Amino acid sequence: MKRCWMIIISAFLYARARVVEALKCALSLSALARIWKSQGVTEDNKLSTSFDEVSVYPIPAILYLIKNLLQYYIFAYVDAPAYQILKNLNIISTGVLYRIILKKKLSEIQWAAFILLCAGCTTAQLNPSSDHVLQTPLPGWVMAIVMALLSGFAGVYTEAIIKKRPSRNINVQNFWLYIFGMVFNLIAICIQDYDEVMNKGFFHGYSFITVCMIVNHALSGIAVSMVMKYADNIVKVYSTSVAMLLTAVVSVFLFGFHLSLAFFLGSTVVSISIYLHSIGKPQPQK
């Protein structure tokens, strides 16, 4: 029964994620409109572009769509605690693909910090039922690994394309990213949910909480693109991990959440990881 509810919740979040792309696109366009009004249309902030520039944007949109689909099906094999722990594979995959694709060097100390970050996040999420992760069937492990690789590759690839033209306005780049995300999600709706949408309507089941979640996810997505534009995927991974810990702390005051010893241990390890990463930056060669 619990697994059934996990599948239902995952499907609910997946359906709402389709609206998030449209909202992110609208917010990016709104930001552009304000820029055009104050600064005028320039070569770097105009929407019109070449085929060569826009042709790279569908790739991360497809990768994220496949990842979201797998996120829906993985709950047939794992429960929520196991899924949260398996998600930490994203940390390692991001670091490896960051090194391979972007050719960015990480020092030995930073690699050690990355491993500690993964261990710290995993430890912070441990609970009495976390041992179920070791009983995850092979299809669950395969999907978790594929999801981690897709997430890592999509993130690193997105960073590469938005940094390829540094002067290009981030809102223009976001607009094209989200446009293709909308297109592919629309195709997914037609394939998977056409009958339900036609019978019940697209916004069936929406509530105030749903709208708040959509707005939160949209703003978070835009913030992540800003991080990748002006920082990198490593900073994104660390900020996401810290956000997870802060969310748990806030939950203590909002929902009466009780922090475990494992959470404090994991938080300590994450803090050590952040410190090691900051002091372990490769020194420029003289």
PDB file of C-alpha atoms in Angstrom:
ATOM      1  CA  MET A   1       0.000   0.000   0.000  1.00  0.00           C
ATOM      2  CA  LYS A   2       2.837   2.434   0.862  1.00  0.00           C
ATOM      3  CA  ARG A   3       4.509   1.755  -2.483  1.00  0.00           C
ATOM      4  CA  CYS A   4       1.210   2.348  -4.248  1.00  0.00           C
ATOM      5  CA  TRP A   5       0.956   5.749  -2.599  1.00  0.00           C
ATOM      6  CA  MET A   6       4.543   6.544  -3.618  1.00  0.00           C
ATOM      7  CA  ILE A   7       3.662   5.804  -7.247  1.00  0.00           C
ATOM      8  CA  ILE A   8       0.544   7.989  -7.031  1.00  0.00           C
ATOM      9  CA  ILE A   9       2.495  10.878  -5.463  1.00  0.00           C
ATOM     10  CA  SER A  10       5.250  10.535  -8.051  1.00  0.00           C
ATOM     11  CA  ALA A  11       2.714  10.627 -10.872  1.00  0.00           C
ATOM     12  CA  PHE A  12       1.119  13.702  -9.280  1.00  0.00           C
ATOM     13  CA  LEU A  13       4.449  15.523  -9.102  1.00  0.00           C
ATOM     14  CA  TYR A  14       5.385  14.449 -12.622  1.00  0.00           C
ATOM     15  CA  ALA A  15       2.147  15.841 -14.043  1.00  0.00           C
ATOM     16  CA  ARG A  16       2.604  19.150 -12.216  1.00  0.00           C
ATOM     17  CA  ALA A  17       6.222  19.363 -13.420  1.00  0.00           C
ATOM     18  CA  ARG A  18       4.868  19.921 -16.914  1.00  0.00           C
ATOM     19  CA  VAL A  19       3.313  23.197 -15.788  1.00  0.00           C
ATOM     20  CA  VAL A  20       6.609  24.242 -14.204  1.00  0.00           C
ATOM     21  CA  GLU A  21       8.282  24.453 -17.630  1.00  0.00           C
ATOM     22  CA  ALA A  22       5.573  26.792 -18.908  1.00  0.00           C
ATOM     23  CA  LEU A  23       5.875  29.012 -15.826  1.00  0.00           C
ATOM     24  CA  LYS A  24       9.670  29.172 -16.093  1.00  0.00           C
ATOM     25  CA  CYS A  25       9.337  30.122 -19.742  1.00  0.00           C
ATOM     26  CA  ALA A  26       6.815  32.865 -18.882  1.00  0.00           C
ATOM     27  CA  LEU A  27       9.043  34.242 -16.097  1.00  0.00           C
ATOM     28  CA  SER A  28      12.066  34.334 -18.412  1.00  0.00           C
ATOM     29  CA  LEU A  29      10.062  36.126 -21.084  1.00  0.00           C
ATOM     30  CA  SER A  30       8.756  38.586 -18.485  1.00  0.00           C
ATOM     31  CA  ALA A  31      12.314  39.339 -17.336  1.00  0.00           C
ATOM     32  CA  LEU A  32      13.347  39.868 -20.944  1.00  0.00           C
ATOM     33  CA  ALA A  33      10.472  42.269 -21.522  1.00  0.00           C
ATOM     34  CA  ARG A  34      11.671  44.412 -18.621  1.00  0.00           C
ATOM     35  CA  ILE A  35      15.223  44.378 -20.000  1.00  0.00           C
ATOM     36  CA  TRP A  36      14.026  45.355 -23.467  1.00  0.00           C
ATOM     37  CA  LYS A  37      12.029  48.208 -21.953  1.00  0.00           C
ATOM     38  CA  SER A  38      14.947  49.596 -19.949  1.00  0.00           C
ATOM     39  CA  GLN A  39      17.931  48.754 -22.167  1.00  0.00           C
ATOM     40  CA  GLY A  40      16.441  48.128 -25.587  1.00  0.00           C
ATOM     41  CA  VAL A  41      16.945  45.083 -27.798  1.00  0.00           C
ATOM     42  CA  THR A  42      20.598  44.171 -28.326  1.00  0.00           C
ATOM     43  CA  GLU A  43      22.481  41.371 -30.011  1.00  0.00           C
ATOM     44  CA  ASP A  44      22.839  39.544 -26.695  1.00  0.00           C
ATOM     45  CA  ASN A  45      19.264  39.828 -25.425  1.00  0.00           C
ATOM     46  CA  LYS A  46      17.194  39.341 -28.569  1.00  0.00           C
ATOM     47  CA  LEU A  47      15.203  36.132 -28.924  1.00  0.00           C
ATOM     48  CA  SER A  48      15.980  35.597 -32.597  1.00  0.00           C
ATOM     49  CA  THR A  49      18.935  33.290 -33.007  1.00  0.00           C
ATOM     50  CA  SER A  50      20.723  30.980 -35.416  1.00  0.00           C
ATOM     51  CA  PHE A  51      19.931  27.312 -35.942  1.00  0.00           C
ATOM     52  CA  ASP A  52      23.390  26.349 -34.672  1.00  0.00           C
ATOM     53  CA  GLU A  53      22.758  28.081 -31.346  1.00  0.00           C
ATOM     54  CA  VAL A  54      19.225  26.828 -30.773  1.00  0.00           C
ATOM     55  CA  SER A  55      19.838  23.263 -31.996  1.00  0.00           C
ATOM     56  CA  VAL A  56      21.688  22.308 -28.789  1.00  0.00           C
ATOM     57  CA  TYR A  57      18.815  23.179 -26.436  1.00  0.00           C
ATOM     58  CA  PRO A  58      16.561  20.142 -27.113  1.00  0.00           C
ATOM     59  CA  ILE A  59      19.207  17.739 -25.766  1.00  0.00           C
ATOM     60  CA  PRO A  60      18.978  18.641 -22.034  1.00  0.00           C
ATOM     61  CA  ALA A  61      15.182  18.922 -22.376  1.00  0.00           C
ATOM     62  CA  ILE A  62      15.000  15.315 -23.645  1.00  0.00           C
ATOM     63  CA  LEU A  63      17.389  14.098 -20.945  1.00  0.00           C
ATOM     64  CA  TYR A  64      15.393  15.707 -18.143  1.00  0.00           C
ATOM     65  CA  LEU A  65      12.149  14.324 -19.589  1.00  0.00           C
ATOM     66  CA  ILE A  66      13.540  10.765 -19.610  1.00  0.00           C
ATOM     67  CA  LYS A  67      14.836  11.244 -16.063  1.00  0.00           C
ATOM     68  CA  ASN A  68      11.402  12.411 -14.909  1.00  0.00           C
ATOM     69  CA  LEU A  69       9.781   9.400 -16.547  1.00  0.00           C
ATOM     70  CA  LEU A  70      12.191   7.061 -14.771  1.00  0.00           C
ATOM     71  CA  GLN A  71      11.456   8.879 -11.516  1.00  0.00           C
ATOM     72  CA  TYR A  72       7.837   7.856 -11.997  1.00  0.00           C
ATOM     73  CA  TYR A  73       8.619   4.172 -12.603  1.00  0.00           C
ATOM     74  CA  ILE A  74      11.368   3.701 -10.008  1.00  0.00           C
ATOM     75  CA  PHE A  75       8.804   3.785  -7.169  1.00  0.00           C
ATOM     76  CA  ALA A  76       7.600   0.398  -8.355  1.00  0.00           C
ATOM     77  CA  TYR A  77      10.885  -0.998  -6.983  1.00  0.00           C
ATOM     78  CA  VAL A  78      11.955   1.268  -4.107  1.00  0.00           C
ATOM     79  CA  ASP A  79      10.268   3.112  -1.259  1.00  0.00           C
ATOM     80  CA  ALA A  80      10.709   6.813  -0.467  1.00  0.00           C
ATOM     81  CA  PRO A  81      13.649   6.480   2.007  1.00  0.00           C
ATOM     82  CA  ALA A  82      15.585   4.237  -0.381  1.00  0.00           C
ATOM     83  CA  TYR A  83      14.880   6.600  -3.268  1.00  0.00           C
ATOM     84  CA  GLN A  84      16.229   9.592  -1.336  1.00  0.00           C
ATOM     85  CA  ILE A  85      19.445   7.712  -0.616  1.00  0.00           C
ATOM     86  CA  LEU A  86      19.845   6.464  -4.192  1.00  0.00           C
ATOM     87  CA  LYS A  87      19.412  10.037  -5.432  1.00  0.00           C
ATOM     88  CA  ASN A  88      22.783  10.850  -3.885  1.00  0.00           C
ATOM     89  CA  LEU A  89      24.387   8.984  -6.776  1.00  0.00           C
ATOM     90  CA  ASN A  90      23.773  12.268  -8.658  1.00  0.00           C
ATOM     91  CA  ILE A  91      26.589  13.839  -6.645  1.00  0.00           C
ATOM     92  CA  ILE A  92      29.204  11.381  -7.867  1.00  0.00           C
ATOM     93  CA  SER A  93      27.923  11.327 -11.468  1.00  0.00           C
ATOM     94  CA  THR A  94      28.001  15.123 -11.645  1.00  0.00           C
ATOM     95  CA  GLY A  95      31.600  15.243 -10.456  1.00  0.00           C
ATOM     96  CA  VAL A  96      32.762  12.570 -12.912  1.00  0.00           C
ATOM     97  CA  LEU A  97      30.924  14.041 -15.919  1.00  0.00           C
ATOM     98  CA  TYR A  98      32.035  17.557 -14.951  1.00  0.00           C
ATOM     99  CA  ARG A  99      35.626  16.338 -15.254  1.00  0.00           C
ATOM    100  CA  ILE A 100      35.090  14.365 -18.481  1.00  0.00           C
ATOM    101  CA  ILE A 101      32.858  16.744 -20.477  1.00  0.00           C
ATOM    102  CA  LEU A 102      34.002  20.179 -19.338  1.00  0.00           C
ATOM    103  CA  LYS A 103      37.629  19.115 -18.811  1.00  0.00           C
ATOM    104  CA  LYS A 104      37.626  20.904 -15.457  1.00  0.00           C
ATOM    105  CA  LYS A 105      40.231  19.592 -13.061  1.00  0.00           C
ATOM    106  CA  LEU A 106      39.394  18.812  -9.455  1.00  0.00           C
ATOM    107  CA  SER A 107      42.163  18.330  -6.911  1.00  0.00           C
ATOM    108  CA  GLU A 108      42.498  15.148  -4.875  1.00  0.00           C
ATOM    109  CA  ILE A 109      41.208  17.045  -1.853  1.00  0.00           C
ATOM    110  CA  GLN A 110      38.127  18.144  -3.806  1.00  0.00           C
ATOM    111  CA  TRP A 111      37.441  14.573  -4.945  1.00  0.00           C
ATOM    112  CA  ALA A 112      37.688  13.445  -1.331  1.00  0.00           C
ATOM    113  CA  ALA A 113      35.338  16.287  -0.378  1.00  0.00           C
ATOM    114  CA  PHE A 114      32.894  15.160  -3.057  1.00  0.00           C
ATOM    115  CA  ILE A 115      32.842  11.616  -1.692  1.00  0.00           C
ATOM    116  CA  LEU A 116      32.364  12.993   1.819  1.00  0.00           C
ATOM    117  CA  LEU A 117      29.469  15.113   0.560  1.00  0.00           C
ATOM    118  CA  CYS A 118      27.752  12.033  -0.839  1.00  0.00           C
ATOM    119  CA  ALA A 119      28.399  10.115   2.393  1.00  0.00           C
ATOM    120  CA  GLY A 120      27.206  13.035   4.527  1.00  0.00           C
ATOM    121  CA  CYS A 121      23.949  13.495   2.604  1.00  0.00           C
ATOM    122  CA  THR A 122      23.299   9.760   2.765  1.00  0.00           C
ATOM    123  CA  THR A 123      23.990   9.642   6.498  1.00  0.00           C
ATOM    124  CA  ALA A 124      21.701  12.613   7.158  1.00  0.00           C
ATOM    125  CA  GLN A 125      18.852  10.791   5.422  1.00  0.00           C
ATOM    126  CA  LEU A 126      19.198   7.525   7.322  1.00  0.00           C
ATOM    127  CA  ASN A 127      16.195   6.294   9.294  1.00  0.00           C
ATOM    128  CA  PRO A 128      15.016   2.942  10.718  1.00  0.00           C
ATOM    129  CA  SER A 129      13.774   1.789   7.303  1.00  0.00           C
ATOM    130  CA  SER A 130      16.852   2.871   5.355  1.00  0.00           C
ATOM    131  CA  ASP A 131      18.239  -0.661   5.332  1.00  0.00           C
ATOM    132  CA  HIS A 132      15.661  -1.368   2.612  1.00  0.00           C
ATOM    133  CA  VAL A 133      17.998   0.298   0.130  1.00  0.00           C
ATOM    134  CA  LEU A 134      20.232  -2.782   0.301  1.00  0.00           C
ATOM    135  CA  GLN A 135      17.236  -4.898  -0.708  1.00  0.00           C
ATOM    136  CA  THR A 136      16.512  -2.810  -3.804  1.00  0.00           C
ATOM    137  CA  PRO A 137      16.023  -5.159  -6.776  1.00  0.00           C
ATOM    138  CA  LEU A 138      18.326  -4.924  -9.783  1.00  0.00           C
ATOM    139  CA  PRO A 139      15.871  -2.897 -11.955  1.00  0.00           C
ATOM    140  CA  GLY A 140      15.697  -0.296  -9.174  1.00  0.00           C
ATOM    141  CA  TRP A 141      19.485   0.010  -9.036  1.00  0.00           C
ATOM    142  CA  VAL A 142      19.722   0.230 -12.822  1.00  0.00           C
ATOM    143  CA  MET A 143      17.117   3.002 -12.987  1.00  0.00           C
ATOM    144  CA  ALA A 144      18.783   4.877 -10.114  1.00  0.00           C
ATOM    145  CA  ILE A 145      22.171   4.748 -11.856  1.00  0.00           C
ATOM    146  CA  VAL A 146      20.683   5.766 -15.218  1.00  0.00           C
ATOM    147  CA  MET A 147      18.806   8.636 -13.544  1.00  0.00           C
ATOM    148  CA  ALA A 148      22.020   9.805 -11.877  1.00  0.00           C
ATOM    149  CA  LEU A 149      23.897   9.716 -15.188  1.00  0.00           C
ATOM    150  CA  LEU A 150      21.080  11.516 -17.021  1.00  0.00           C
ATOM    151  CA  SER A 151      20.839  14.190 -14.335  1.00  0.00           C
ATOM    152  CA  GLY A 152      24.602  14.670 -14.227  1.00  0.00           C
ATOM    153  CA  PHE A 153      24.991  14.762 -18.004  1.00  0.00           C
ATOM    154  CA  ALA A 154      22.035  17.119 -18.487  1.00  0.00           C
ATOM    155  CA  GLY A 155      23.368  19.501 -15.844  1.00  0.00           C
ATOM    156  CA  VAL A 156      26.922  19.528 -17.180  1.00  0.00           C
ATOM    157  CA  TYR A 157      25.736  19.815 -20.785  1.00  0.00           C
ATOM    158  CA  THR A 158      23.441  22.725 -19.858  1.00  0.00           C
ATOM    159  CA  GLU A 159      26.354  24.495 -18.193  1.00  0.00           C
ATOM    160  CA  ALA A 160      28.444  23.967 -21.326  1.00  0.00           C
ATOM    161  CA  ILE A 161      25.883  25.463 -23.703  1.00  0.00           C
ATOM    162  CA  ILE A 162      24.986  28.489 -21.561  1.00  0.00           C
ATOM    163  CA  LYS A 163      28.665  29.292 -21.020  1.00  0.00           C
ATOM    164  CA  LYS A 164      29.527  28.819 -24.685  1.00  0.00           C
ATOM    165  CA  ARG A 165      28.413  32.406 -25.279  1.00  0.00           C
ATOM    166  CA  PRO A 166      29.124  34.220 -21.982  1.00  0.00           C
ATOM    167  CA  SER A 167      27.669  37.563 -23.096  1.00  0.00           C
ATOM    168  CA  ARG A 168      24.324  35.995 -24.061  1.00  0.00           C
ATOM    169  CA  ASN A 169      21.544  37.048 -21.699  1.00  0.00           C
ATOM    170  CA  ILE A 170      20.637  34.186 -19.364  1.00  0.00           C
ATOM    171  CA  ASN A 171      16.919  34.834 -19.800  1.00  0.00           C
ATOM    172  CA  VAL A 172      17.197  34.235 -23.561  1.00  0.00           C
ATOM    173  CA  GLN A 173      19.032  30.965 -22.942  1.00  0.00           C
ATOM    174  CA  ASN A 174      16.469  29.954 -20.330  1.00  0.00           C
ATOM    175  CA  PHE A 175      13.629  30.795 -22.695  1.00  0.00           C
ATOM    176  CA  TRP A 176      14.906  28.399 -25.364  1.00  0.00           C
ATOM    177  CA  LEU A 177      15.672  25.692 -22.817  1.00  0.00           C
ATOM    178  CA  TYR A 178      12.172  25.863 -21.378  1.00  0.00           C
ATOM    179  CA  ILE A 179      10.459  26.137 -24.766  1.00  0.00           C
ATOM    180  CA  PHE A 180      11.830  22.751 -25.745  1.00  0.00           C
ATOM    181  CA  GLY A 181      10.967  21.431 -22.298  1.00  0.00           C
ATOM    182  CA  MET A 182       7.373  22.516 -22.895  1.00  0.00           C
ATOM    183  CA  VAL A 183       7.309  20.865 -26.335  1.00  0.00           C
ATOM    184  CA  PHE A 184       8.561  17.508 -25.109  1.00  0.00           C
ATOM    185  CA  ASN A 185       6.277  17.572 -22.076  1.00  0.00           C
ATOM    186  CA  LEU A 186       3.341  18.352 -24.360  1.00  0.00           C
ATOM    187  CA  ILE A 187       4.226  15.293 -26.422  1.00  0.00           C
ATOM    188  CA  ALA A 188       4.368  13.235 -23.211  1.00  0.00           C
ATOM    189  CA  ILE A 189       0.914  14.512 -22.223  1.00  0.00           C
ATOM    190  CA  CYS A 190      -0.523  13.512 -25.598  1.00  0.00           C
ATOM    191  CA  ILE A 191       0.989  10.036 -25.316  1.00  0.00           C
ATOM    192  CA  GLN A 192       0.341   9.265 -21.642  1.00  0.00           C
ATOM    193  CA  ASP A 193      -2.435  11.480 -20.303  1.00  0.00           C
ATOM    194  CA  TYR A 194      -4.516  12.510 -23.315  1.00  0.00           C
ATOM    195  CA  ASP A 195      -7.710  10.728 -22.245  1.00  0.00           C
ATOM    196  CA  GLU A 196      -7.491  11.922 -18.639  1.00  0.00           C
ATOM    197  CA  VAL A 197      -6.847  15.526 -19.693  1.00  0.00           C
ATOM    198  CA  MET A 198      -9.734  15.466 -22.176  1.00  0.00           C
ATOM    199  CA  ASN A 199     -12.155  13.933 -19.643  1.00  0.00           C
ATOM    200  CA  LYS A 200     -11.207  15.824 -16.487  1.00  0.00           C
ATOM    201  CA  GLY A 201      -9.366  18.890 -17.757  1.00  0.00           C
ATOM    202  CA  PHE A 202      -5.688  19.795 -17.524  1.00  0.00           C
ATOM    203  CA  PHE A 203      -5.951  21.482 -14.124  1.00  0.00           C
ATOM    204  CA  HIS A 204      -8.030  18.769 -12.452  1.00  0.00           C
ATOM    205  CA  GLY A 205      -6.888  18.207  -8.864  1.00  0.00           C
ATOM    206  CA  TYR A 206      -4.967  21.454  -8.538  1.00  0.00           C
ATOM    207  CA  SER A 207      -5.072  23.234  -5.174  1.00  0.00           C
ATOM    208  CA  PHE A 208      -3.374  26.184  -3.499  1.00  0.00           C
ATOM    209  CA  ILE A 209      -0.608  23.856  -2.269  1.00  0.00           C
ATOM    210  CA  THR A 210      -0.126  22.580  -5.814  1.00  0.00           C
ATOM    211  CA  VAL A 211       0.258  26.125  -7.128  1.00  0.00           C
ATOM    212  CA  CYS A 212       2.781  26.911  -4.385  1.00  0.00           C
ATOM    213  CA  MET A 213       4.803  23.821  -5.325  1.00  0.00           C
ATOM    214  CA  ILE A 214       4.769  24.793  -9.004  1.00  0.00           C
ATOM    215  CA  VAL A 215       5.924  28.350  -8.253  1.00  0.00           C
ATOM    216  CA  ASN A 216       8.639  27.040  -5.913  1.00  0.00           C
ATOM    217  CA  HIS A 217       9.931  24.562  -8.507  1.00  0.00           C
ATOM    218  CA  ALA A 218       9.892  27.210 -11.234  1.00  0.00           C
ATOM    219  CA  LEU A 219      11.868  29.731  -9.177  1.00  0.00           C
ATOM    220  CA  SER A 220      14.278  27.002  -8.075  1.00  0.00           C
ATOM    221  CA  GLY A 221      14.854  25.973 -11.687  1.00  0.00           C
ATOM    222  CA  ILE A 222      15.655  29.535 -12.738  1.00  0.00           C
ATOM    223  CA  ALA A 223      17.983  29.931  -9.740  1.00  0.00           C
ATOM    224  CA  VAL A 224      19.817  26.737 -10.739  1.00  0.00           C
ATOM    225  CA  SER A 225      20.346  28.056 -14.277  1.00  0.00           C
ATOM    226  CA  MET A 226      21.798  31.242 -12.786  1.00  0.00           C
ATOM    227  CA  VAL A 227      24.196  29.174 -10.696  1.00  0.00           C
ATOM    228  CA  MET A 228      25.357  27.235 -13.765  1.00  0.00           C
ATOM    229  CA  LYS A 229      25.742  30.464 -15.758  1.00  0.00           C
ATOM    230  CA  TYR A 230      27.785  32.360 -13.205  1.00  0.00           C
ATOM    231  CA  ALA A 231      29.280  29.491 -11.151  1.00  0.00           C
ATOM    232  CA  ASP A 232      29.234  25.778 -12.055  1.00  0.00           C
ATOM    233  CA  ASN A 233      27.634  22.389 -11.408  1.00  0.00           C
ATOM    234  CA  ILE A 234      29.863  21.750  -8.407  1.00  0.00           C
ATOM    235  CA  VAL A 235      28.440  24.805  -6.660  1.00  0.00           C
ATOM    236  CA  LYS A 236      24.965  23.624  -7.661  1.00  0.00           C
ATOM    237  CA  VAL A 237      25.531  20.220  -6.048  1.00  0.00           C
ATOM    238  CA  TYR A 238      26.794  21.756  -2.819  1.00  0.00           C
ATOM    239  CA  SER A 239      23.983  24.316  -2.670  1.00  0.00           C
ATOM    240  CA  THR A 240      21.384  21.588  -3.268  1.00  0.00           C
ATOM    241  CA  SER A 241      22.868  19.474  -0.482  1.00  0.00           C
ATOM    242  CA  VAL A 242      22.922  22.383   1.964  1.00  0.00           C
ATOM    243  CA  ALA A 243      19.348  23.277   0.971  1.00  0.00           C
ATOM    244  CA  MET A 244      18.272  19.733   1.838  1.00  0.00           C
ATOM    245  CA  LEU A 245      19.751  20.085   5.327  1.00  0.00           C
ATOM    246  CA  LEU A 246      18.231  23.538   5.846  1.00  0.00           C
ATOM    247  CA  THR A 247      14.853  22.197   4.756  1.00  0.00           C
ATOM    248  CA  ALA A 248      15.058  19.546   7.468  1.00  0.00           C
ATOM    249  CA  VAL A 249      15.893  22.190  10.086  1.00  0.00           C
ATOM    250  CA  VAL A 250      12.990  24.412   8.997  1.00  0.00           C
ATOM    251  CA  SER A 251      10.710  21.359   9.137  1.00  0.00           C
ATOM    252  CA  VAL A 252      11.421  21.127  12.868  1.00  0.00           C
ATOM    253  CA  PHE A 253       9.642  24.441  13.455  1.00  0.00           C
ATOM    254  CA  LEU A 254       6.936  24.074  10.815  1.00  0.00           C
ATOM    255  CA  PHE A 255       5.970  20.405  11.113  1.00  0.00           C
ATOM    256  CA  GLY A 256       7.470  19.215  14.388  1.00  0.00           C
ATOM    257  CA  PHE A 257      10.084  17.122  12.562  1.00  0.00           C
ATOM    258  CA  HIS A 258      12.527  15.398  14.914  1.00  0.00           C
ATOM    259  CA  LEU A 259      16.187  15.477  13.906  1.00  0.00           C
ATOM    260  CA  SER A 260      18.062  12.229  14.457  1.00  0.00           C
ATOM    261  CA  LEU A 261      21.643  11.620  15.489  1.00  0.00           C
ATOM    262  CA  ALA A 262      22.330  10.475  11.934  1.00  0.00           C
ATOM    263  CA  PHE A 263      21.189  13.886  10.671  1.00  0.00           C
ATOM    264  CA  PHE A 264      23.642  15.735  12.919  1.00  0.00           C
ATOM    265  CA  LEU A 265      26.458  13.392  11.934  1.00  0.00           C
ATOM    266  CA  GLY A 266      25.623  13.796   8.255  1.00  0.00           C
ATOM    267  CA  SER A 267      25.421  17.577   8.586  1.00  0.00           C
ATOM    268  CA  THR A 268      28.857  17.617  10.207  1.00  0.00           C
ATOM    269  CA  VAL A 269      30.327  15.560   7.368  1.00  0.00           C
ATOM    270  CA  VAL A 270      28.724  17.888   4.782  1.00  0.00           C
ATOM    271  CA  SER A 271      30.231  20.901   6.570  1.00  0.00           C
ATOM    272  CA  ILE A 272      33.664  19.277   6.521  1.00  0.00           C
ATOM    273  CA  SER A 273      33.195  18.509   2.820  1.00  0.00           C
ATOM    274  CA  ILE A 274      32.387  22.160   2.046  1.00  0.00           C
ATOM    275  CA  TYR A 275      35.493  23.298   3.933  1.00  0.00           C
ATOM    276  CA  LEU A 276      37.751  20.778   2.173  1.00  0.00           C
ATOM    277  CA  HIS A 277      36.383  21.750  -1.220  1.00  0.00           C
ATOM    278  CA  SER A 278      37.047  25.425  -0.561  1.00  0.00           C
ATOM    279  CA  ILE A 279      40.680  24.897   0.494  1.00  0.00           C
ATOM    280  CA  GLY A 280      41.368  22.185  -2.090  1.00  0.00           C
ATOM    281  CA  LYS A 281      41.057  24.287  -5.242  1.00  0.00           C
ATOM    282  CA  PRO A 282      43.791  23.434  -7.761  1.00  0.00           C
ATOM    283  CA  GLN A 283      46.574  26.003  -7.695  1.00  0.00           C
ATOM    284  CA  PRO A 284      47.236  27.764 -11.011  1.00  0.00           C
ATOM    285  CA  GLN A 285      50.395  26.596 -12.682  1.00  0.00           C
ATOM    286  CA  LYS A 286      53.185  29.159 -12.742  1.00  0.00           C
TER     287      LYS A 286
END
